[in-house]
XYZ file of C-alpha atoms in Angstrom:
520
model
C -17.365 12.498 27.033
C -17.959 11.971 23.338
C -18.229 14.797 20.917
C -21.745 15.670 19.843
C -22.801 15.183 16.233
C -25.584 17.115 14.478
C -28.364 15.052 16.051
C -27.173 15.588 19.573
C -25.950 12.020 20.116
C -22.520 11.408 21.478
C -20.151 9.888 18.933
C -18.645 7.567 21.490
C -22.058 6.302 22.561
C -22.985 5.782 18.946
C -19.908 3.614 18.432
C -20.713 1.589 21.538
C -24.284 1.149 20.216
C -22.869 -0.007 16.862
C -20.690 -2.595 18.570
C -23.728 -3.865 20.465
C -25.779 -4.066 17.214
C -22.932 -6.066 15.616
C -22.824 -8.452 18.568
C -26.615 -8.996 18.499
C -27.115 -9.020 14.730
C -29.356 -5.932 14.660
C -28.870 -5.002 10.951
C -31.362 -2.111 10.901
C -29.856 -0.411 13.918
C -26.343 -0.940 12.628
C -27.378 0.611 9.319
C -28.893 3.592 11.107
C -25.815 4.171 13.253
C -23.423 3.875 10.287
C -25.512 6.409 8.342
C -24.967 8.864 11.262
C -21.260 8.924 10.507
C -19.789 6.502 13.054
C -16.220 5.433 12.185
C -16.700 1.692 11.597
C -12.960 1.013 11.471
C -12.160 2.010 15.042
C -11.974 -0.465 17.938
C -13.581 -0.629 21.362
C -11.765 -0.817 24.719
C -11.164 -4.545 24.144
C -9.527 -3.839 20.738
C -12.516 -5.324 18.875
C -13.747 -3.680 15.667
C -17.460 -3.847 14.609
C -16.477 -6.207 11.774
C -14.718 -8.561 14.181
C -17.681 -8.612 16.541
C -20.156 -9.315 13.743
C -17.981 -12.121 12.253
C -17.206 -13.635 15.651
C -20.942 -13.744 16.561
C -21.972 -15.181 13.214
C -24.146 -12.369 11.884
C -23.491 -12.562 8.154
C -25.945 -9.845 7.141
C -24.217 -7.348 9.476
C -20.836 -8.447 8.117
C -22.071 -7.781 4.608
C -23.472 -4.364 5.580
C -20.164 -3.370 7.243
C -18.119 -4.463 4.203
C -20.407 -2.554 1.800
C -20.037 0.550 3.966
C -16.288 0.479 3.923
C -15.142 -1.741 6.782
C -11.569 -2.875 6.103
C -10.655 -6.527 6.153
C -6.983 -6.335 5.250
C -5.149 -9.507 6.186
C -1.832 -7.683 5.967
C -2.934 -6.435 9.373
C -3.528 -8.293 12.570
C -7.125 -7.101 12.809
C -7.937 -8.462 9.350
C -6.542 -11.860 10.252
C -8.605 -11.830 13.507
C -11.795 -11.191 11.532
C -11.131 -14.033 9.065
C -10.035 -16.708 11.532
C -12.392 -15.577 14.278
C -15.442 -15.924 11.991
C -18.091 -18.226 13.442
C -19.086 -19.782 10.129
C -17.390 -20.745 6.877
C -19.856 -18.561 4.956
C -18.688 -15.449 6.797
C -15.058 -16.460 6.409
C -15.563 -16.916 2.670
C -17.250 -13.544 2.396
C -14.386 -11.833 4.225
C -11.824 -13.520 1.972
C -13.694 -12.602 -1.187
C -13.866 -8.965 -0.096
C -10.194 -8.996 0.771
C -9.223 -9.908 -2.825
C -12.062 -8.042 -4.509
C -11.703 -5.076 -6.798
C -13.034 -2.913 -3.948
C -9.647 -3.229 -2.277
C -7.470 -3.432 -5.393
C -7.057 0.367 -5.373
C -4.552 -0.018 -2.560
C -3.115 -3.381 -3.762
C -2.052 -4.632 -0.337
C 0.974 -6.941 -0.232
C -0.634 -10.295 0.750
C -3.624 -9.838 -1.585
C -1.390 -9.249 -4.585
C 0.817 -12.268 -3.815
C -2.284 -14.429 -3.544
C -3.633 -13.259 -6.876
C -0.528 -14.572 -8.675
C -1.543 -18.144 -7.927
C -5.312 -17.914 -8.046
C -6.038 -15.437 -10.821
C -2.843 -14.394 -12.634
C -4.578 -12.528 -15.444
C -1.205 -11.546 -16.930
C 0.038 -15.110 -17.263
C 3.416 -14.446 -15.699
C 4.071 -17.965 -14.384
C 7.205 -19.705 -15.679
C 7.276 -23.057 -13.832
C 4.897 -26.027 -13.862
C 4.818 -28.411 -10.896
C 3.525 -31.949 -11.609
C 2.063 -34.013 -8.827
C 0.714 -37.519 -8.145
C -2.609 -37.355 -9.954
C -1.289 -35.575 -13.059
C -2.452 -32.176 -11.843
C -0.146 -29.289 -12.815
C 0.280 -26.065 -10.875
C 1.548 -22.940 -12.616
C 4.004 -21.129 -10.359
C 6.838 -18.580 -10.473
C 10.465 -19.562 -10.108
C 11.401 -16.423 -8.213
C 8.617 -16.906 -5.692
C 9.633 -20.463 -4.881
C 13.293 -19.494 -4.558
C 12.465 -16.517 -2.345
C 10.118 -18.474 -0.057
C 11.666 -21.959 0.187
C 15.310 -22.736 1.021
C 15.029 -26.098 -0.722
C 15.435 -24.381 -4.035
C 19.173 -23.815 -4.063
C 20.013 -20.340 -5.311
C 23.589 -21.392 -6.000
C 22.299 -23.760 -8.687
C 18.887 -22.368 -9.697
C 18.565 -24.551 -12.799
C 17.975 -27.560 -10.592
C 14.478 -26.477 -9.709
C 12.470 -29.616 -9.021
C 9.340 -29.629 -11.195
C 8.036 -33.109 -10.443
C 6.322 -34.178 -7.222
C 4.847 -37.461 -8.468
C 4.454 -38.899 -4.945
C 2.472 -35.949 -3.653
C -1.329 -35.688 -3.982
C -2.532 -32.511 -5.721
C -4.641 -31.562 -2.672
C -1.567 -31.527 -0.411
C 0.685 -29.729 -2.827
C -2.143 -27.235 -3.520
C -2.325 -26.337 0.207
C 1.425 -25.874 0.428
C 1.465 -23.599 -2.638
C -1.378 -21.568 -1.228
C 0.731 -21.071 1.882
C 3.689 -19.972 -0.218
C 1.452 -17.476 -2.021
C -0.123 -16.211 1.217
C -3.639 -17.531 0.580
C -5.310 -18.150 3.967
C -5.759 -21.911 4.066
C -5.310 -22.792 7.716
C -9.078 -23.241 8.295
C -9.269 -25.626 5.306
C -6.723 -28.131 6.616
C -8.450 -31.397 7.522
C -7.220 -33.803 10.181
C -6.316 -36.311 7.460
C -4.113 -33.699 5.777
C -1.676 -33.191 8.653
C 0.748 -36.171 8.110
C 1.385 -35.524 4.406
C 1.379 -31.752 4.852
C 3.907 -31.847 7.711
C 6.120 -34.096 5.656
C 5.871 -31.779 2.635
C 6.494 -28.688 4.753
C 9.671 -30.293 6.085
C 10.714 -31.233 2.527
C 10.325 -27.582 1.456
C 12.065 -26.509 4.687
C 9.090 -24.333 5.607
C 9.806 -24.281 9.314
C 7.088 -21.858 10.369
C 4.368 -23.828 8.584
C 5.675 -27.076 10.071
C 5.726 -25.433 13.495
C 2.048 -24.421 13.184
C 0.963 -27.853 11.919
C 2.645 -29.666 14.750
C 0.942 -27.336 17.294
C -2.479 -27.505 15.635
C -2.807 -31.160 14.694
C -3.815 -32.325 18.180
C -5.822 -29.232 19.125
C -9.535 -29.850 19.719
C -10.649 -26.597 21.355
C -11.936 -24.378 18.413
C -11.188 -21.142 20.289
C -7.581 -22.150 20.922
C -7.243 -23.214 17.316
C -8.680 -19.963 16.021
C -6.293 -18.010 18.225
C -3.364 -20.016 16.922
C -4.428 -19.414 13.293
C -4.677 -15.656 13.868
C -1.186 -15.463 15.378
C 0.403 -17.592 12.639
C -1.318 -16.064 9.647
C 0.154 -12.658 10.575
C 3.506 -14.382 11.191
C 3.394 -16.048 7.743
C 2.770 -12.676 6.034
C 5.666 -10.936 7.841
C 7.913 -13.946 7.082
C 7.100 -13.673 3.362
C 7.743 -9.956 3.437
C 11.239 -10.486 4.932
C 12.020 -13.297 2.486
C 11.121 -11.123 -0.470
C 13.098 -8.270 1.054
C 16.215 -10.455 1.103
C 15.501 -11.692 -2.392
C 15.224 -8.117 -3.737
C 18.367 -7.043 -1.943
C 20.504 -9.955 -3.126
C 19.034 -11.035 -6.431
C 17.422 -7.922 -7.959
C 19.191 -4.807 -6.709
C 22.322 -6.917 -6.021
C 22.346 -8.132 -9.611
C 21.803 -4.840 -11.374
C 23.739 -4.282 -14.606
C 25.731 -1.134 -15.313
C 25.236 0.008 -18.912
C 28.490 1.307 -20.291
C 26.968 2.662 -23.509
C 23.702 2.925 -25.368
C 24.272 -0.246 -27.345
C 21.316 -2.521 -27.920
C 23.543 -5.605 -27.623
C 23.956 -6.827 -24.052
C 26.231 -9.679 -23.024
C 24.523 -10.995 -19.885
C 23.367 -14.434 -18.722
C 20.205 -15.806 -20.251
C 17.363 -14.508 -18.019
C 15.391 -17.756 -18.501
C 18.215 -19.784 -16.955
C 19.753 -17.571 -14.289
C 18.777 -15.705 -11.168
C 16.499 -13.943 -10.606
C 14.701 -15.322 -13.720
C 13.564 -11.850 -14.846
C 10.996 -11.313 -17.598
C 11.539 -7.558 -17.681
C 14.374 -5.099 -16.950
C 13.925 -1.605 -15.545
C 16.362 0.802 -17.106
C 17.209 3.797 -14.976
C 19.348 6.795 -15.835
C 20.418 9.010 -12.969
C 21.056 12.741 -13.059
C 24.716 12.272 -13.985
C 23.865 10.201 -17.070
C 24.825 6.783 -15.650
C 22.487 3.940 -16.570
C 21.538 0.741 -14.728
C 19.315 -2.193 -15.532
C 17.420 -3.977 -12.757
C 16.211 -7.557 -13.458
C 12.535 -7.640 -12.384
C 9.270 -9.536 -12.745
C 6.142 -8.292 -14.428
C 4.074 -10.102 -11.822
C 5.384 -7.810 -9.102
C 5.705 -4.587 -11.035
C 2.059 -4.963 -12.031
C 1.105 -3.760 -8.561
C 1.457 -0.359 -10.222
C -1.238 0.345 -12.812
C 1.284 1.686 -15.364
C 2.993 -1.697 -15.693
C -0.287 -3.586 -15.652
C -1.670 -1.481 -18.534
C 1.630 -1.865 -20.419
C 1.323 -5.633 -20.239
C -2.239 -5.492 -21.493
C -1.108 -3.271 -24.463
C 1.507 -5.909 -25.368
C 4.369 -3.613 -24.352
C 3.933 -1.259 -27.247
C 5.973 1.401 -25.372
C 8.693 -0.946 -24.216
C 12.207 -0.870 -25.631
C 13.676 -4.123 -26.957
C 17.299 -4.839 -26.305
C 19.242 -7.623 -28.023
C 20.654 -10.182 -25.601
C 23.781 -12.074 -26.578
C 24.276 -15.215 -24.582
C 27.370 -15.436 -22.410
C 28.783 -18.430 -24.274
C 26.926 -18.441 -27.589
C 26.965 -21.558 -29.646
C 26.749 -19.341 -32.688
C 27.748 -15.776 -33.245
C 24.126 -14.834 -34.005
C 22.707 -16.588 -30.949
C 20.741 -13.621 -29.653
C 17.253 -13.021 -28.392
C 15.088 -10.061 -27.438
C 14.502 -8.978 -23.832
C 11.977 -6.406 -22.745
C 13.220 -3.256 -21.030
C 11.267 -0.297 -19.697
C 12.882 3.054 -18.955
C 11.791 5.021 -15.935
C 12.024 8.847 -16.011
C 15.428 10.170 -14.953
C 15.895 9.721 -11.181
C 18.490 8.685 -8.618
C 19.148 4.972 -8.326
C 18.001 5.069 -4.728
C 14.595 6.285 -5.915
C 14.268 3.447 -8.415
C 15.263 0.969 -5.701
C 12.650 2.423 -3.279
C 10.039 1.822 -6.024
C 11.199 -1.776 -6.487
C 11.264 -2.432 -2.761
C 7.722 -1.109 -2.417
C 6.365 -3.165 -5.298
C 7.937 -6.431 -4.107
C 7.411 -6.274 -0.349
C 5.607 -3.014 0.606
C 8.631 -1.318 2.157
C 7.592 2.094 3.504
C 10.883 3.408 4.963
C 11.656 5.795 2.127
C 14.704 8.052 2.465
C 13.339 11.579 3.038
C 15.919 12.860 0.536
C 14.293 10.699 -2.121
C 10.632 11.307 -1.157
C 10.009 14.086 -3.738
C 11.286 11.996 -6.609
C 9.514 8.877 -5.309
C 6.228 10.755 -5.509
C 6.939 11.942 -9.092
C 7.922 8.434 -10.262
C 5.040 6.968 -8.273
C 2.723 9.332 -10.190
C 4.292 8.236 -13.483
C 3.754 4.524 -12.778
C 0.267 5.231 -11.301
C 0.984 3.904 -7.810
C -1.192 6.154 -5.648
C -0.564 4.292 -2.419
C 3.176 4.702 -2.888
C 2.669 8.427 -3.415
C 0.772 8.652 -0.136
C 3.468 6.717 1.719
C 6.179 9.053 0.404
C 3.969 12.059 1.235
C 3.788 10.827 4.838
C 7.584 10.703 4.884
C 7.728 14.333 3.753
C 5.192 15.586 6.261
C 6.841 13.735 9.178
C 10.499 14.631 8.342
C 11.809 17.536 10.442
C 14.346 18.407 7.698
C 11.895 18.454 4.803
C 12.037 22.248 4.422
C 15.802 22.549 4.504
C 16.471 21.834 0.811
C 12.891 22.455 -0.414
C 10.425 25.197 0.495
C 6.796 24.827 1.480
C 5.993 26.231 -1.944
C 7.919 23.351 -3.587
C 5.724 21.007 -1.529
C 2.570 22.693 -2.768
C 3.641 22.569 -6.370
C 4.470 18.897 -6.042
C 1.035 18.312 -4.477
C -0.693 19.962 -7.423
C 1.518 18.292 -9.982
C 0.875 14.772 -8.648
C -2.570 15.141 -7.024
C -1.439 14.264 -3.470
C -3.998 15.862 -1.150
C -1.981 15.139 1.969
C 0.740 17.456 0.748
C -1.786 20.173 -0.094
C -3.088 20.082 3.442
C 0.428 20.045 4.870
C 1.297 23.125 2.831
C -1.847 25.017 3.877
C -1.276 24.145 7.534
C 2.383 25.285 7.453
C 1.390 28.581 5.844
C -1.278 29.115 8.493
C 1.285 28.484 11.249
C 3.782 30.969 9.679
C 1.469 33.453 7.993
C 3.064 36.533 9.505
C 6.613 35.723 8.442
C 5.440 34.594 4.970
C 2.931 37.382 4.349
C 5.414 39.543 2.404
C 6.778 36.590 0.427
C 6.432 36.799 -3.327
C 6.117 33.025 -3.415
C 3.022 33.081 -1.189
C 1.417 35.587 -3.518
C 2.290 33.355 -6.453
C 0.844 30.119 -5.029
C -2.401 31.818 -3.968
C -2.754 33.239 -7.437
C -1.990 29.822 -8.958
C -4.556 28.236 -6.654
C -7.158 30.738 -7.872
C -6.415 29.759 -11.487
C -6.880 26.074 -10.682
C -10.669 26.629 -10.466
C -11.782 25.422 -13.858
C -14.826 27.654 -14.281
C -14.418 30.485 -11.834
C -17.627 32.123 -10.628
C -17.858 35.257 -8.515
C -18.557 33.298 -5.298
C -16.050 30.482 -5.854
C -13.603 30.028 -3.055
C -9.875 29.776 -3.588
C -9.035 26.299 -2.291
C -5.651 27.157 -0.792
C -7.041 30.258 0.955
C -10.003 28.282 2.348
C -7.577 25.624 3.689
C -5.389 28.255 5.316
C -8.394 29.849 6.993
C -9.434 26.415 8.305
C -5.971 25.802 9.793
C -5.920 29.288 11.303
C -8.878 28.259 13.413
C -6.983 25.183 14.543
C -3.869 27.227 15.257
C -5.728 29.119 17.975
C -8.072 26.241 18.954
C -11.104 28.178 17.799
C -14.527 27.129 16.452
C -16.324 29.069 13.672
C -18.879 30.332 16.186
C -16.061 31.938 18.228
C -15.397 34.454 15.493
C -18.650 36.239 16.298
C -17.092 37.280 19.632
C -14.872 39.694 17.678
C -17.997 41.757 17.109
C -19.922 41.201 20.349
C -16.976 41.693 22.734
C -14.986 44.100 20.597
C -14.093 46.302 23.604
C -12.966 43.556 25.919
C -9.355 43.346 24.600
C -8.000 41.265 27.488
C -10.767 38.649 27.056
C -10.315 38.450 23.283
C -6.540 38.143 23.692
C -6.956 35.277 26.215
C -8.942 33.373 23.594
C -6.337 33.996 20.880
C -8.904 35.911 18.850
C -6.781 39.032 18.435
C -3.809 37.055 17.051
C -6.237 35.184 14.832
C -7.617 38.517 13.570
C -4.086 39.747 12.740
C -3.397 36.573 10.771
C -6.634 36.914 8.880
C -5.843 40.541 8.024
C -2.495 39.455 6.625
C -4.105 36.698 4.556
C -6.956 38.892 3.284
C -4.471 41.641 2.308
C -2.719 39.176 -0.033
C -5.996 38.178 -1.599
C -7.030 41.801 -2.046
C -3.627 42.854 -3.439
C -4.023 40.137 -6.091
C -7.408 41.507 -7.095
C -9.191 38.371 -5.955
C -12.482 38.039 -4.106
C -12.220 37.569 -0.363
């Protein structure tokens, strides 16, 4: 049975009704149901989301409504790809794609969306390679992206990047580049495109694309073709993620430079002519004072707002090092390279940041999670902070080297709500053993001071959260508390409900608040 909402309707029934409205195109009813608080991003028993049903059945107004109300169409995920390639009409598909790359979703900067933006709308102008094709059309690309994604660009001799494709029509090369940059193009491929595109995919050694094209070229059933597109689009994204993972491991982290001193003269290969063709270096000093430089790319670091804003400000805060060429023709043959210094952290933390920005890696070492959150806060990467927070809350050893009070201070310092809730829940679970702790008194007092303009009836956020989790600890509802008054003499009954233990915990919590001279 579904849980009742305030109007007496069952939440499960409401969701089923929403799915039906999405299948039938009933915009008004869908709007009404959404306004009642139905979770529009869940799925039914057939694993279909409301957005998928509306797009599959061709109801563009319902699709628009769902997107405006927060339905997620993230093609990094299988469900997002299903929505796009299962759409009945091109108009719906275009709407889904535009929402996928719109500012509404840029707050999370998903992996595939960011890669796509580098080809279609690279506002930072980070490209460093022009590809010429048959009809004198030029495509601006990135050397590192082509090397990472296509084996035809030999990393052992990177200066032999082919920049001329005079025998290839711009339409065909454009489709192939969109594939490389993870732009969904499978639905745009015409029957006349297949011969040239298969040939070009083989030339670039793009085996997965070639495999799809050979399967799809003779397919006439639109349902089968749509199913094939869905399966392969997700496969393309994961393939790109693994390719960039290998590139980062071998050519970014693997090519870091140890800084022996603080000199501004560096004798390293010319970045413009050697792997990984960096246009920026991240300088990291660990807690022992050792420094490293990591060759990176502004285009990928810009997933974090700090780097994006730095580019827009023309790197006013960046440090310039002098680069001396490995075999200079003249003694003064030097040039400037841009370097940015991260706050002091372990190298493993910096490398976790780089991995995340390049290919969305989420398996952060729990020992590094605290520092990852602090650096993530510094570079304004809120999604990275939330990923690292999840590592902390799910690690059984998190409170071995750090206390729950360290977690709370980190949460307040960096604005990570997940950690605040984790801290409050832990305190609720251990209130009796922590009730005499000086640290608990201190964090409750600090929480009270975090209220900017304290009024007599203001609640202390941490105390309110602990009270909420105390109810959950004993599986109680707010209305159950009244039983402490009405059945005060029935001790056995109250004990069976957990109310007496709950009462003891509340007494311990309220004592701390009273001792601090705060309002209960």
